[in-house]
Amino acid sequence: YSEAAKDAAQKAGRILRENIDKPSKIFFKGAIDLVTNFDNQAQEAIFKHLSSCFPGHDFLAEEGLNKEEAAGFRWIFDPLDGTTNYAHNFPIFCVSIALERKGG
């Protein structure tokens, strides 16, 4: 599990690093929370990687992804933790990924 999570985080991190100096499309999620197009690209990269490794697992991500298969495991992730910093070209951000074992 940890290797798959590490690989997924690296894929997302690569997208974020390669695009931090590029203009972002910024959207608001609620009154003050920002989302960029790169949040969504990083989320898609994580989901594609983990769902290909673990097709029967559940997924919950900050940018609106909620895929439930009634599996025993659920991946929970924030593809860009620190979006406000990222949107202002301040390089203090990370990719957060966790695996929850349901019922235990």
Short mmCIF file of C-alpha atoms in Angstrom, two decimals:
data_model
loop_
_atom_site.label_atom_id
_atom_site.label_comp_id
_atom_site.label_asym_id
_atom_site.label_seq_id
_atom_site.Cartn_x
_atom_site.Cartn_y
_atom_site.Cartn_z
CA TYR A 1 0.00 0.00 0.00
CA SER A 2 2.73 2.46 0.93
CA GLU A 3 4.56 2.10 -2.40
CA ALA A 4 1.36 2.79 -4.33
CA ALA A 5 0.63 5.83 -2.15
CA LYS A 6 4.19 7.10 -2.61
CA ASP A 7 4.00 6.64 -6.39
CA ALA A 8 0.63 8.43 -6.53
CA ALA A 9 1.95 11.33 -4.42
CA GLN A 10 5.00 11.65 -6.66
CA LYS A 11 2.83 11.76 -9.79
CA ALA A 12 0.67 14.50 -8.27
CA GLY A 13 3.71 16.34 -6.93
CA ARG A 14 5.30 16.34 -10.36
CA ILE A 15 2.19 18.01 -11.83
CA LEU A 16 2.21 20.62 -9.07
CA ARG A 17 5.95 21.36 -9.28
CA GLU A 18 5.89 21.66 -13.07
CA ASN A 19 3.00 24.13 -12.99
CA ILE A 20 3.56 26.33 -9.92
CA ASP A 21 4.86 29.22 -12.03
CA LYS A 22 2.07 28.92 -14.60
CA PRO A 23 -1.19 30.83 -14.32
CA SER A 24 -3.85 28.85 -12.49
CA LYS A 25 -7.56 28.91 -13.04
CA ILE A 26 -8.82 29.69 -9.56
CA PHE A 27 -12.28 28.74 -8.34
CA PHE A 28 -13.90 29.26 -4.96
CA LYS A 29 -15.20 26.34 -2.95
CA GLY A 30 -17.33 28.02 -0.34
CA ALA A 31 -16.70 31.57 0.82
CA ILE A 32 -12.91 31.49 1.18
CA ASP A 33 -11.52 28.11 0.08
CA LEU A 34 -9.66 28.14 -3.22
CA VAL A 35 -9.39 25.37 -5.79
CA THR A 36 -7.15 25.52 -8.84
CA ASN A 37 -7.19 23.52 -12.04
CA PHE A 38 -3.97 21.93 -10.76
CA ASP A 39 -5.79 20.60 -7.65
CA ASN A 40 -8.07 18.78 -10.07
CA GLN A 41 -5.22 17.51 -12.27
CA ALA A 42 -3.30 16.23 -9.25
CA GLN A 43 -6.44 14.57 -7.87
CA GLU A 44 -7.07 12.82 -11.17
CA ALA A 45 -3.47 11.53 -11.26
CA ILE A 46 -3.77 10.13 -7.73
CA PHE A 47 -7.15 8.54 -8.41
CA LYS A 48 -6.05 6.97 -11.70
CA HIS A 49 -2.96 5.47 -10.12
CA LEU A 50 -4.56 4.15 -6.94
CA SER A 51 -7.73 2.89 -8.63
CA SER A 52 -5.63 0.97 -11.16
CA CYS A 53 -3.67 -0.64 -8.29
CA PHE A 54 -6.72 -1.25 -6.09
CA PRO A 55 -9.87 -1.26 -8.26
CA GLY A 56 -12.16 -2.47 -5.47
CA HIS A 57 -11.18 0.17 -2.92
CA ASP A 58 -13.21 3.23 -1.97
CA PHE A 59 -11.96 6.78 -2.57
CA LEU A 60 -12.68 10.12 -0.91
CA ALA A 61 -10.88 13.29 -1.99
CA GLU A 62 -11.18 16.93 -1.08
CA GLU A 63 -12.13 18.14 -4.54
CA GLY A 64 -15.42 16.28 -4.70
CA LEU A 65 -14.44 12.69 -5.43
CA ASN A 66 -16.44 10.12 -3.47
CA LYS A 67 -16.37 6.60 -4.93
CA GLU A 68 -17.77 3.92 -2.67
CA GLU A 69 -17.74 0.22 -3.51
CA ALA A 70 -18.43 -1.01 0.05
CA ALA A 71 -14.82 -2.15 0.18
CA GLY A 72 -12.80 -2.80 3.31
CA PHE A 73 -10.37 0.01 2.46
CA ARG A 74 -10.82 3.67 1.61
CA TRP A 75 -8.18 6.04 0.24
CA ILE A 76 -8.57 9.60 1.53
CA PHE A 77 -6.52 12.35 -0.06
CA ASP A 78 -6.01 16.04 -0.54
CA PRO A 79 -4.21 16.46 -3.87
CA LEU A 80 -2.97 19.94 -3.01
CA ASP A 81 -2.82 20.67 0.69
CA GLY A 82 -1.97 24.37 0.76
CA THR A 83 -3.87 25.61 -2.28
CA THR A 84 -3.79 29.24 -1.16
CA ASN A 85 0.01 29.15 -0.93
CA TYR A 86 0.23 27.41 -4.30
CA ALA A 87 -2.10 29.92 -5.98
CA HIS A 88 0.18 32.73 -4.76
CA ASN A 89 3.38 30.94 -5.95
CA PHE A 90 4.47 30.36 -2.35
CA PRO A 91 6.09 26.89 -2.39
CA ILE A 92 4.78 25.60 0.93
CA PHE A 93 2.28 22.87 0.06
CA CYS A 94 2.06 19.09 -0.05
CA VAL A 95 0.09 16.10 -1.27
CA SER A 96 -1.71 14.21 1.52
CA ILE A 97 -2.75 10.58 1.12
CA ALA A 98 -4.10 8.19 3.76
CA LEU A 99 -5.54 4.68 3.69
CA GLU A 100 -8.36 3.84 6.08
CA ARG A 101 -9.13 0.25 6.96
CA LYS A 102 -12.86 0.19 7.58
CA GLY A 103 -14.12 -1.41 10.73
CA GLY A 104 -10.72 -1.70 12.29
#
